Amino acid sequence: MKYKGIIFDLDGVICSTDEYHYLAWKALADRLGIPFDRERNNLLRGVSRMASLEIILEKSDKTYTEEEKAAFAEEKNTRYRELLGRMSPADLSDDVKTTLEALRKTDLKLAIGSSSKNTPFILERIGLRDFFDAVADGNCITHSKPHPEVFLKAAGMIGLCPQDCLVVEDAHAGVEAAKAGGFDCAAMGDARDDERADRHLEKFSDLLKI
Ligand code: B16
Ligand code: MG
């Protein structure tokens, strides 16, 4: 591998919390009578909580105050955290677990670059709290993906420049962020066929072939 470090997105790459985001947003959208489905949910991948809410509200014929929007975001996050609270290390797939273990045995630096403010809670639940060399997340950035800030922060934390890092992403917004920051990007899941990506992974363990 020509890289010195890998920066992983969290939701949809390391774990399937993207499904919990969907269920929690779906419950809110249903309560408000707003059309929302899995296809529309894909637009929320990698973008911040409030930006996600704005995308959902685009399909509403009502306008809401900032206070109402803040309450909706809180309602969604409470439901989402209930689902996260049920997670355990068993929710890490064998493919991800064995790949991370193999990468940990190399001298590659491994970091997380996630838009989620719930990153510390998720890593704790899935037993990876102390696994990574650095964690950059929604709590330490001003701009969410597609802005490159979170990946630049992660690279800085592991002492590497973007050219020496590979970003692994499942979101088009994340691929855009990686390329805007000067990183190579391996795309999987929803973003797998994104033409801006340098690598296309069918499964997480394909990383070991790079
Ligand atoms: P939270 P990632 C992103 O995480 C999710 O993909 C996106 O759907 C979510 O809105 C965002 O985190 C914020 O999450 O509400 O927990 O702060 O894909 O960048 O790891
Ligand atoms: Mg993601």
PDB file of C-alpha atoms and ligand atoms in Angstrom:
ATOM      1  CA  MET A   1       0.000   0.000   0.000  1.00  0.00           C
ATOM      2  CA  LYS A   2       1.391   3.401  -0.998  1.00  0.00           C
ATOM      3  CA  TYR A   3      -0.352   5.172   1.891  1.00  0.00           C
ATOM      4  CA  LYS A   4       0.882   5.874   5.418  1.00  0.00           C
ATOM      5  CA  GLY A   5      -2.571   6.201   6.926  1.00  0.00           C
ATOM      6  CA  ILE A   6      -6.243   5.378   6.428  1.00  0.00           C
ATOM      7  CA  ILE A   7      -9.095   7.646   7.519  1.00  0.00           C
ATOM      8  CA  PHE A   8     -12.392   5.800   7.892  1.00  0.00           C
ATOM      9  CA  ASP A   9     -15.861   7.246   7.763  1.00  0.00           C
ATOM     10  CA  LEU A  10     -17.960   5.672  10.536  1.00  0.00           C
ATOM     11  CA  ASP A  11     -21.672   5.331   9.636  1.00  0.00           C
ATOM     12  CA  GLY A  12     -21.998   2.949   6.705  1.00  0.00           C
ATOM     13  CA  VAL A  13     -18.292   2.029   6.624  1.00  0.00           C
ATOM     14  CA  ILE A  14     -17.247   0.687  10.037  1.00  0.00           C
ATOM     15  CA  CYS A  15     -20.779  -0.045  11.248  1.00  0.00           C
ATOM     16  CA  SER A  16     -24.357  -0.056   9.997  1.00  0.00           C
ATOM     17  CA  THR A  17     -25.593   2.880  12.068  1.00  0.00           C
ATOM     18  CA  ASP A  18     -26.807   4.355   8.761  1.00  0.00           C
ATOM     19  CA  GLU A  19     -29.831   2.044   9.169  1.00  0.00           C
ATOM     20  CA  TYR A  20     -30.555   3.541  12.611  1.00  0.00           C
ATOM     21  CA  HIS A  21     -30.300   7.074  11.191  1.00  0.00           C
ATOM     22  CA  TYR A  22     -32.904   6.032   8.619  1.00  0.00           C
ATOM     23  CA  LEU A  23     -35.284   4.505  11.185  1.00  0.00           C
ATOM     24  CA  ALA A  24     -35.044   7.537  13.485  1.00  0.00           C
ATOM     25  CA  TRP A  25     -35.579  10.083  10.674  1.00  0.00           C
ATOM     26  CA  LYS A  26     -38.395   7.943   9.230  1.00  0.00           C
ATOM     27  CA  ALA A  27     -40.264   7.984  12.557  1.00  0.00           C
ATOM     28  CA  LEU A  28     -40.008  11.784  12.703  1.00  0.00           C
ATOM     29  CA  ALA A  29     -41.030  12.237   9.051  1.00  0.00           C
ATOM     30  CA  ASP A  30     -44.036   9.918   9.513  1.00  0.00           C
ATOM     31  CA  ARG A  31     -45.148  11.831  12.607  1.00  0.00           C
ATOM     32  CA  LEU A  32     -44.968  15.102  10.661  1.00  0.00           C
ATOM     33  CA  GLY A  33     -46.674  13.579   7.586  1.00  0.00           C
ATOM     34  CA  ILE A  34     -43.624  14.199   5.358  1.00  0.00           C
ATOM     35  CA  PRO A  35     -42.777  11.706   2.576  1.00  0.00           C
ATOM     36  CA  PHE A  36     -39.445  10.009   3.282  1.00  0.00           C
ATOM     37  CA  ASP A  37     -37.972   6.757   1.992  1.00  0.00           C
ATOM     38  CA  ARG A  38     -34.640   4.954   1.767  1.00  0.00           C
ATOM     39  CA  GLU A  39     -33.741   6.640  -1.499  1.00  0.00           C
ATOM     40  CA  ARG A  40     -34.213  10.070   0.037  1.00  0.00           C
ATOM     41  CA  ASN A  41     -32.315   8.859   3.105  1.00  0.00           C
ATOM     42  CA  ASN A  42     -29.238   8.385   0.898  1.00  0.00           C
ATOM     43  CA  LEU A  43     -29.089  12.187   0.509  1.00  0.00           C
ATOM     44  CA  LEU A  44     -28.450  12.455   4.260  1.00  0.00           C
ATOM     45  CA  ARG A  45     -25.325  10.299   4.287  1.00  0.00           C
ATOM     46  CA  GLY A  46     -22.344  12.206   5.648  1.00  0.00           C
ATOM     47  CA  VAL A  47     -24.161  15.520   6.091  1.00  0.00           C
ATOM     48  CA  SER A  48     -24.796  17.074   9.506  1.00  0.00           C
ATOM     49  CA  ARG A  49     -27.906  16.528  11.618  1.00  0.00           C
ATOM     50  CA  MET A  50     -29.386  19.983  10.928  1.00  0.00           C
ATOM     51  CA  ALA A  51     -28.558  19.810   7.201  1.00  0.00           C
ATOM     52  CA  SER A  52     -30.259  16.384   7.149  1.00  0.00           C
ATOM     53  CA  LEU A  53     -33.372  17.856   8.769  1.00  0.00           C
ATOM     54  CA  GLU A  54     -33.476  20.658   6.189  1.00  0.00           C
ATOM     55  CA  ILE A  55     -33.376  18.072   3.376  1.00  0.00           C
ATOM     56  CA  ILE A  56     -36.301  16.204   4.972  1.00  0.00           C
ATOM     57  CA  LEU A  57     -38.313  19.413   5.467  1.00  0.00           C
ATOM     58  CA  GLU A  58     -37.922  20.296   1.762  1.00  0.00           C
ATOM     59  CA  LYS A  59     -40.808  17.846   1.187  1.00  0.00           C
ATOM     60  CA  SER A  60     -43.057  19.543   3.752  1.00  0.00           C
ATOM     61  CA  ASP A  61     -45.618  22.163   2.765  1.00  0.00           C
ATOM     62  CA  LYS A  62     -45.325  23.803   6.201  1.00  0.00           C
ATOM     63  CA  THR A  63     -42.645  26.183   7.436  1.00  0.00           C
ATOM     64  CA  TYR A  64     -41.196  25.669  10.879  1.00  0.00           C
ATOM     65  CA  THR A  65     -39.471  28.026  13.309  1.00  0.00           C
ATOM     66  CA  GLU A  66     -35.839  27.507  14.320  1.00  0.00           C
ATOM     67  CA  GLU A  67     -37.075  26.392  17.772  1.00  0.00           C
ATOM     68  CA  GLU A  68     -39.318  23.755  16.212  1.00  0.00           C
ATOM     69  CA  LYS A  69     -36.459  22.549  14.016  1.00  0.00           C
ATOM     70  CA  ALA A  70     -34.146  22.262  16.999  1.00  0.00           C
ATOM     71  CA  ALA A  71     -36.818  20.201  18.802  1.00  0.00           C
ATOM     72  CA  PHE A  72     -37.229  17.910  15.752  1.00  0.00           C
ATOM     73  CA  ALA A  73     -33.472  17.320  15.592  1.00  0.00           C
ATOM     74  CA  GLU A  74     -33.432  16.537  19.308  1.00  0.00           C
ATOM     75  CA  GLU A  75     -36.387  14.156  18.930  1.00  0.00           C
ATOM     76  CA  LYS A  76     -34.600  12.303  16.125  1.00  0.00           C
ATOM     77  CA  ASN A  77     -31.336  12.161  18.041  1.00  0.00           C
ATOM     78  CA  THR A  78     -33.025  10.780  21.170  1.00  0.00           C
ATOM     79  CA  ARG A  79     -34.589   7.970  19.126  1.00  0.00           C
ATOM     80  CA  TYR A  80     -31.297   7.363  17.326  1.00  0.00           C
ATOM     81  CA  ARG A  81     -29.371   7.116  20.605  1.00  0.00           C
ATOM     82  CA  GLU A  82     -31.916   4.621  21.940  1.00  0.00           C
ATOM     83  CA  LEU A  83     -31.056   2.398  18.973  1.00  0.00           C
ATOM     84  CA  LEU A  84     -27.311   2.975  19.440  1.00  0.00           C
ATOM     85  CA  GLY A  85     -27.650   1.990  23.090  1.00  0.00           C
ATOM     86  CA  ARG A  86     -28.671  -1.516  21.998  1.00  0.00           C
ATOM     87  CA  MET A  87     -25.437  -1.997  20.013  1.00  0.00           C
ATOM     88  CA  SER A  88     -22.578  -4.170  21.216  1.00  0.00           C
ATOM     89  CA  PRO A  89     -19.247  -5.446  19.791  1.00  0.00           C
ATOM     90  CA  ALA A  90     -21.326  -8.196  18.115  1.00  0.00           C
ATOM     91  CA  ASP A  91     -22.641  -5.511  15.740  1.00  0.00           C
ATOM     92  CA  LEU A  92     -19.233  -5.236  14.104  1.00  0.00           C
ATOM     93  CA  SER A  93     -19.301  -7.475  11.013  1.00  0.00           C
ATOM     94  CA  ASP A  94     -16.685 -10.232  10.720  1.00  0.00           C
ATOM     95  CA  ASP A  95     -15.476  -8.611   7.488  1.00  0.00           C
ATOM     96  CA  VAL A  96     -14.812  -5.279   9.218  1.00  0.00           C
ATOM     97  CA  LYS A  97     -13.416  -6.869  12.384  1.00  0.00           C
ATOM     98  CA  THR A  98     -10.862  -9.121  10.676  1.00  0.00           C
ATOM     99  CA  THR A  99      -9.824  -6.349   8.259  1.00  0.00           C
ATOM    100  CA  LEU A 100      -9.268  -3.838  11.061  1.00  0.00           C
ATOM    101  CA  GLU A 101      -7.275  -6.432  12.999  1.00  0.00           C
ATOM    102  CA  ALA A 102      -5.082  -7.100   9.943  1.00  0.00           C
ATOM    103  CA  LEU A 103      -4.532  -3.370   9.305  1.00  0.00           C
ATOM    104  CA  ARG A 104      -3.688  -2.808  12.970  1.00  0.00           C
ATOM    105  CA  LYS A 105      -0.764  -5.224  12.580  1.00  0.00           C
ATOM    106  CA  THR A 106       0.797  -2.989   9.871  1.00  0.00           C
ATOM    107  CA  ASP A 107       2.499   0.341  10.567  1.00  0.00           C
ATOM    108  CA  LEU A 108      -0.355   2.284   8.969  1.00  0.00           C
ATOM    109  CA  LYS A 109      -1.918   5.041  11.074  1.00  0.00           C
ATOM    110  CA  LEU A 110      -5.670   4.483  11.423  1.00  0.00           C
ATOM    111  CA  ALA A 111      -8.150   7.301  12.094  1.00  0.00           C
ATOM    112  CA  ILE A 112     -11.860   8.058  12.065  1.00  0.00           C
ATOM    113  CA  GLY A 113     -13.303  11.010  10.127  1.00  0.00           C
ATOM    114  CA  SER A 114     -17.035  11.189  10.821  1.00  0.00           C
ATOM    115  CA  SER A 115     -19.622  13.982  10.735  1.00  0.00           C
ATOM    116  CA  SER A 116     -21.409  12.397  13.684  1.00  0.00           C
ATOM    117  CA  LYS A 117     -21.491  13.994  17.123  1.00  0.00           C
ATOM    118  CA  ASN A 118     -22.384  10.524  18.427  1.00  0.00           C
ATOM    119  CA  THR A 119     -19.042   9.044  17.323  1.00  0.00           C
ATOM    120  CA  PRO A 120     -17.586   8.538  20.860  1.00  0.00           C
ATOM    121  CA  PHE A 121     -20.793   6.761  21.976  1.00  0.00           C
ATOM    122  CA  ILE A 122     -20.830   4.515  18.876  1.00  0.00           C
ATOM    123  CA  LEU A 123     -17.143   3.561  19.214  1.00  0.00           C
ATOM    124  CA  GLU A 124     -17.749   2.733  22.872  1.00  0.00           C
ATOM    125  CA  ARG A 125     -20.771   0.551  22.041  1.00  0.00           C
ATOM    126  CA  ILE A 126     -18.952  -1.464  19.339  1.00  0.00           C
ATOM    127  CA  GLY A 127     -15.814  -1.927  21.432  1.00  0.00           C
ATOM    128  CA  LEU A 128     -13.504   0.319  19.368  1.00  0.00           C
ATOM    129  CA  ARG A 129     -13.095   3.218  21.807  1.00  0.00           C
ATOM    130  CA  ASP A 130      -9.311   2.810  22.071  1.00  0.00           C
ATOM    131  CA  PHE A 131      -8.654   1.171  18.709  1.00  0.00           C
ATOM    132  CA  PHE A 132      -7.876   4.152  16.450  1.00  0.00           C
ATOM    133  CA  ASP A 133      -4.843   6.447  16.529  1.00  0.00           C
ATOM    134  CA  ALA A 134      -7.113   9.488  16.196  1.00  0.00           C
ATOM    135  CA  VAL A 135     -10.795  10.347  16.045  1.00  0.00           C
ATOM    136  CA  ALA A 136     -12.044  13.476  14.261  1.00  0.00           C
ATOM    137  CA  ASP A 137     -15.826  13.834  14.414  1.00  0.00           C
ATOM    138  CA  GLY A 138     -18.818  16.160  14.406  1.00  0.00           C
ATOM    139  CA  ASN A 139     -17.790  17.531  17.804  1.00  0.00           C
ATOM    140  CA  CYS A 140     -14.579  19.112  16.537  1.00  0.00           C
ATOM    141  CA  ILE A 141     -15.579  20.644  13.206  1.00  0.00           C
ATOM    142  CA  THR A 142     -17.381  23.750  11.979  1.00  0.00           C
ATOM    143  CA  HIS A 143     -18.161  22.494   8.479  1.00  0.00           C
ATOM    144  CA  SER A 144     -19.712  19.110   7.744  1.00  0.00           C
ATOM    145  CA  LYS A 145     -18.975  16.984   4.664  1.00  0.00           C
ATOM    146  CA  PRO A 146     -18.801  17.752   1.699  1.00  0.00           C
ATOM    147  CA  HIS A 147     -16.366  20.239   3.287  1.00  0.00           C
ATOM    148  CA  PRO A 148     -12.993  18.491   3.839  1.00  0.00           C
ATOM    149  CA  GLU A 149     -12.483  19.830   7.391  1.00  0.00           C
ATOM    150  CA  VAL A 150     -13.044  16.550   9.249  1.00  0.00           C
ATOM    151  CA  PHE A 151     -10.553  14.639   7.081  1.00  0.00           C
ATOM    152  CA  LEU A 152      -7.954  17.419   7.284  1.00  0.00           C
ATOM    153  CA  LYS A 153      -8.363  17.362  11.080  1.00  0.00           C
ATOM    154  CA  ALA A 154      -7.935  13.584  11.178  1.00  0.00           C
ATOM    155  CA  ALA A 155      -4.816  13.747   8.973  1.00  0.00           C
ATOM    156  CA  GLY A 156      -3.348  16.449  11.203  1.00  0.00           C
ATOM    157  CA  MET A 157      -4.027  14.354  14.310  1.00  0.00           C
ATOM    158  CA  ILE A 158      -2.038  11.433  12.889  1.00  0.00           C
ATOM    159  CA  GLY A 159       0.695  13.748  11.607  1.00  0.00           C
ATOM    160  CA  LEU A 160       0.222  13.007   7.910  1.00  0.00           C
ATOM    161  CA  CYS A 161      -0.481  15.143   4.862  1.00  0.00           C
ATOM    162  CA  PRO A 162      -3.551  14.341   2.703  1.00  0.00           C
ATOM    163  CA  GLN A 163      -1.402  12.842  -0.078  1.00  0.00           C
ATOM    164  CA  ASP A 164      -0.267  10.110   2.323  1.00  0.00           C
ATOM    165  CA  CYS A 165      -3.780   9.126   3.437  1.00  0.00           C
ATOM    166  CA  LEU A 166      -6.594   7.079   1.942  1.00  0.00           C
ATOM    167  CA  VAL A 167     -10.153   8.029   2.950  1.00  0.00           C
ATOM    168  CA  VAL A 168     -12.795   5.270   3.028  1.00  0.00           C
ATOM    169  CA  GLU A 169     -16.344   6.542   2.448  1.00  0.00           C
ATOM    170  CA  ASP A 170     -19.904   5.336   1.750  1.00  0.00           C
ATOM    171  CA  ALA A 171     -21.376   8.796   1.008  1.00  0.00           C
ATOM    172  CA  HIS A 172     -21.156  10.934  -2.120  1.00  0.00           C
ATOM    173  CA  ALA A 173     -20.758  13.949   0.192  1.00  0.00           C
ATOM    174  CA  GLY A 174     -17.816  12.143   1.805  1.00  0.00           C
ATOM    175  CA  VAL A 175     -16.134  11.340  -1.510  1.00  0.00           C
ATOM    176  CA  GLU A 176     -16.511  15.000  -2.483  1.00  0.00           C
ATOM    177  CA  ALA A 177     -15.008  16.042   0.868  1.00  0.00           C
ATOM    178  CA  ALA A 178     -12.043  13.692   0.493  1.00  0.00           C
ATOM    179  CA  LYS A 179     -11.214  14.878  -3.019  1.00  0.00           C
ATOM    180  CA  ALA A 180     -11.646  18.551  -2.020  1.00  0.00           C
ATOM    181  CA  GLY A 181      -9.077  17.957   0.726  1.00  0.00           C
ATOM    182  CA  GLY A 182      -6.523  16.397  -1.634  1.00  0.00           C
ATOM    183  CA  PHE A 183      -7.015  12.796  -0.415  1.00  0.00           C
ATOM    184  CA  ASP A 184      -7.329   9.602  -2.399  1.00  0.00           C
ATOM    185  CA  CYS A 185     -10.695   8.011  -1.699  1.00  0.00           C
ATOM    186  CA  ALA A 186     -11.949   4.423  -1.635  1.00  0.00           C
ATOM    187  CA  ALA A 187     -15.714   4.363  -2.085  1.00  0.00           C
ATOM    188  CA  MET A 188     -18.085   1.619  -0.961  1.00  0.00           C
ATOM    189  CA  GLY A 189     -21.786   1.078  -0.300  1.00  0.00           C
ATOM    190  CA  ASP A 190     -24.058   3.818  -1.603  1.00  0.00           C
ATOM    191  CA  ALA A 191     -21.115   5.755  -3.106  1.00  0.00           C
ATOM    192  CA  ARG A 192     -19.272   2.736  -4.508  1.00  0.00           C
ATOM    193  CA  ASP A 193     -19.647   3.755  -8.150  1.00  0.00           C
ATOM    194  CA  ASP A 194     -18.896   7.434  -7.556  1.00  0.00           C
ATOM    195  CA  GLU A 195     -16.608   8.371 -10.462  1.00  0.00           C
ATOM    196  CA  ARG A 196     -14.640  10.836  -8.346  1.00  0.00           C
ATOM    197  CA  ALA A 197     -13.345   7.994  -6.147  1.00  0.00           C
ATOM    198  CA  ASP A 198      -9.898   6.466  -6.797  1.00  0.00           C
ATOM    199  CA  ARG A 199     -10.872   2.989  -5.606  1.00  0.00           C
ATOM    200  CA  HIS A 200     -14.170   1.131  -5.557  1.00  0.00           C
ATOM    201  CA  LEU A 201     -14.668  -1.454  -2.794  1.00  0.00           C
ATOM    202  CA  GLU A 202     -17.257  -4.208  -3.038  1.00  0.00           C
ATOM    203  CA  LYS A 203     -16.620  -5.039   0.569  1.00  0.00           C
ATOM    204  CA  PHE A 204     -14.561  -3.536   3.376  1.00  0.00           C
ATOM    205  CA  SER A 205     -11.943  -6.307   3.238  1.00  0.00           C
ATOM    206  CA  ASP A 206     -11.079  -5.298  -0.358  1.00  0.00           C
ATOM    207  CA  LEU A 207      -8.932  -2.666   1.393  1.00  0.00           C
ATOM    208  CA  LEU A 208      -6.394  -5.413   2.049  1.00  0.00           C
ATOM    209  CA  LYS A 209      -5.875  -5.799  -1.723  1.00  0.00           C
ATOM    210  CA  ILE A 210      -4.782  -2.162  -2.135  1.00  0.00           C
TER     211      ILE A 210
HETATM  212  P1  B16 B   1     -25.222  12.861  14.259  1.00  0.00           P
HETATM  213  P2  B16 B   1     -20.575   9.735   8.963  1.00  0.00           P
HETATM  214  C1  B16 B   1     -22.814  11.081   9.495  1.00  0.00           C
HETATM  215  O1  B16 B   1     -21.828  10.172   9.879  1.00  0.00           O
HETATM  216  C2  B16 B   1     -24.018  10.346   8.950  1.00  0.00           C
HETATM  217  O2  B16 B   1     -23.685   9.678   7.734  1.00  0.00           O
HETATM  218  C3  B16 B   1     -25.124  11.323   8.666  1.00  0.00           C
HETATM  219  O3  B16 B   1     -26.274  10.629   8.194  1.00  0.00           O
HETATM  220  C4  B16 B   1     -25.464  12.076   9.963  1.00  0.00           C
HETATM  221  O4  B16 B   1     -26.476  13.052   9.722  1.00  0.00           O
HETATM  222  C5  B16 B   1     -24.197  12.759  10.490  1.00  0.00           C
HETATM  223  O5  B16 B   1     -23.184  11.774  10.683  1.00  0.00           O
HETATM  224  C6  B16 B   1     -24.431  13.469  11.802  1.00  0.00           C
HETATM  225  O6  B16 B   1     -24.731  12.512  12.780  1.00  0.00           O
HETATM  226  O7  B16 B   1     -26.638  13.284  14.195  1.00  0.00           O
HETATM  227  O8  B16 B   1     -25.006  11.566  15.019  1.00  0.00           O
HETATM  228  O9  B16 B   1     -24.302  13.969  14.758  1.00  0.00           O
HETATM  229  O10 B16 B   1     -21.154   9.001   7.798  1.00  0.00           O
HETATM  230  O11 B16 B   1     -19.834  11.007   8.590  1.00  0.00           O
HETATM  231  O12 B16 B   1     -19.777   8.852   9.880  1.00  0.00           O
HETATM  232 MG    MG B   2     -21.009   7.360   6.170  1.00  0.00          MG
END
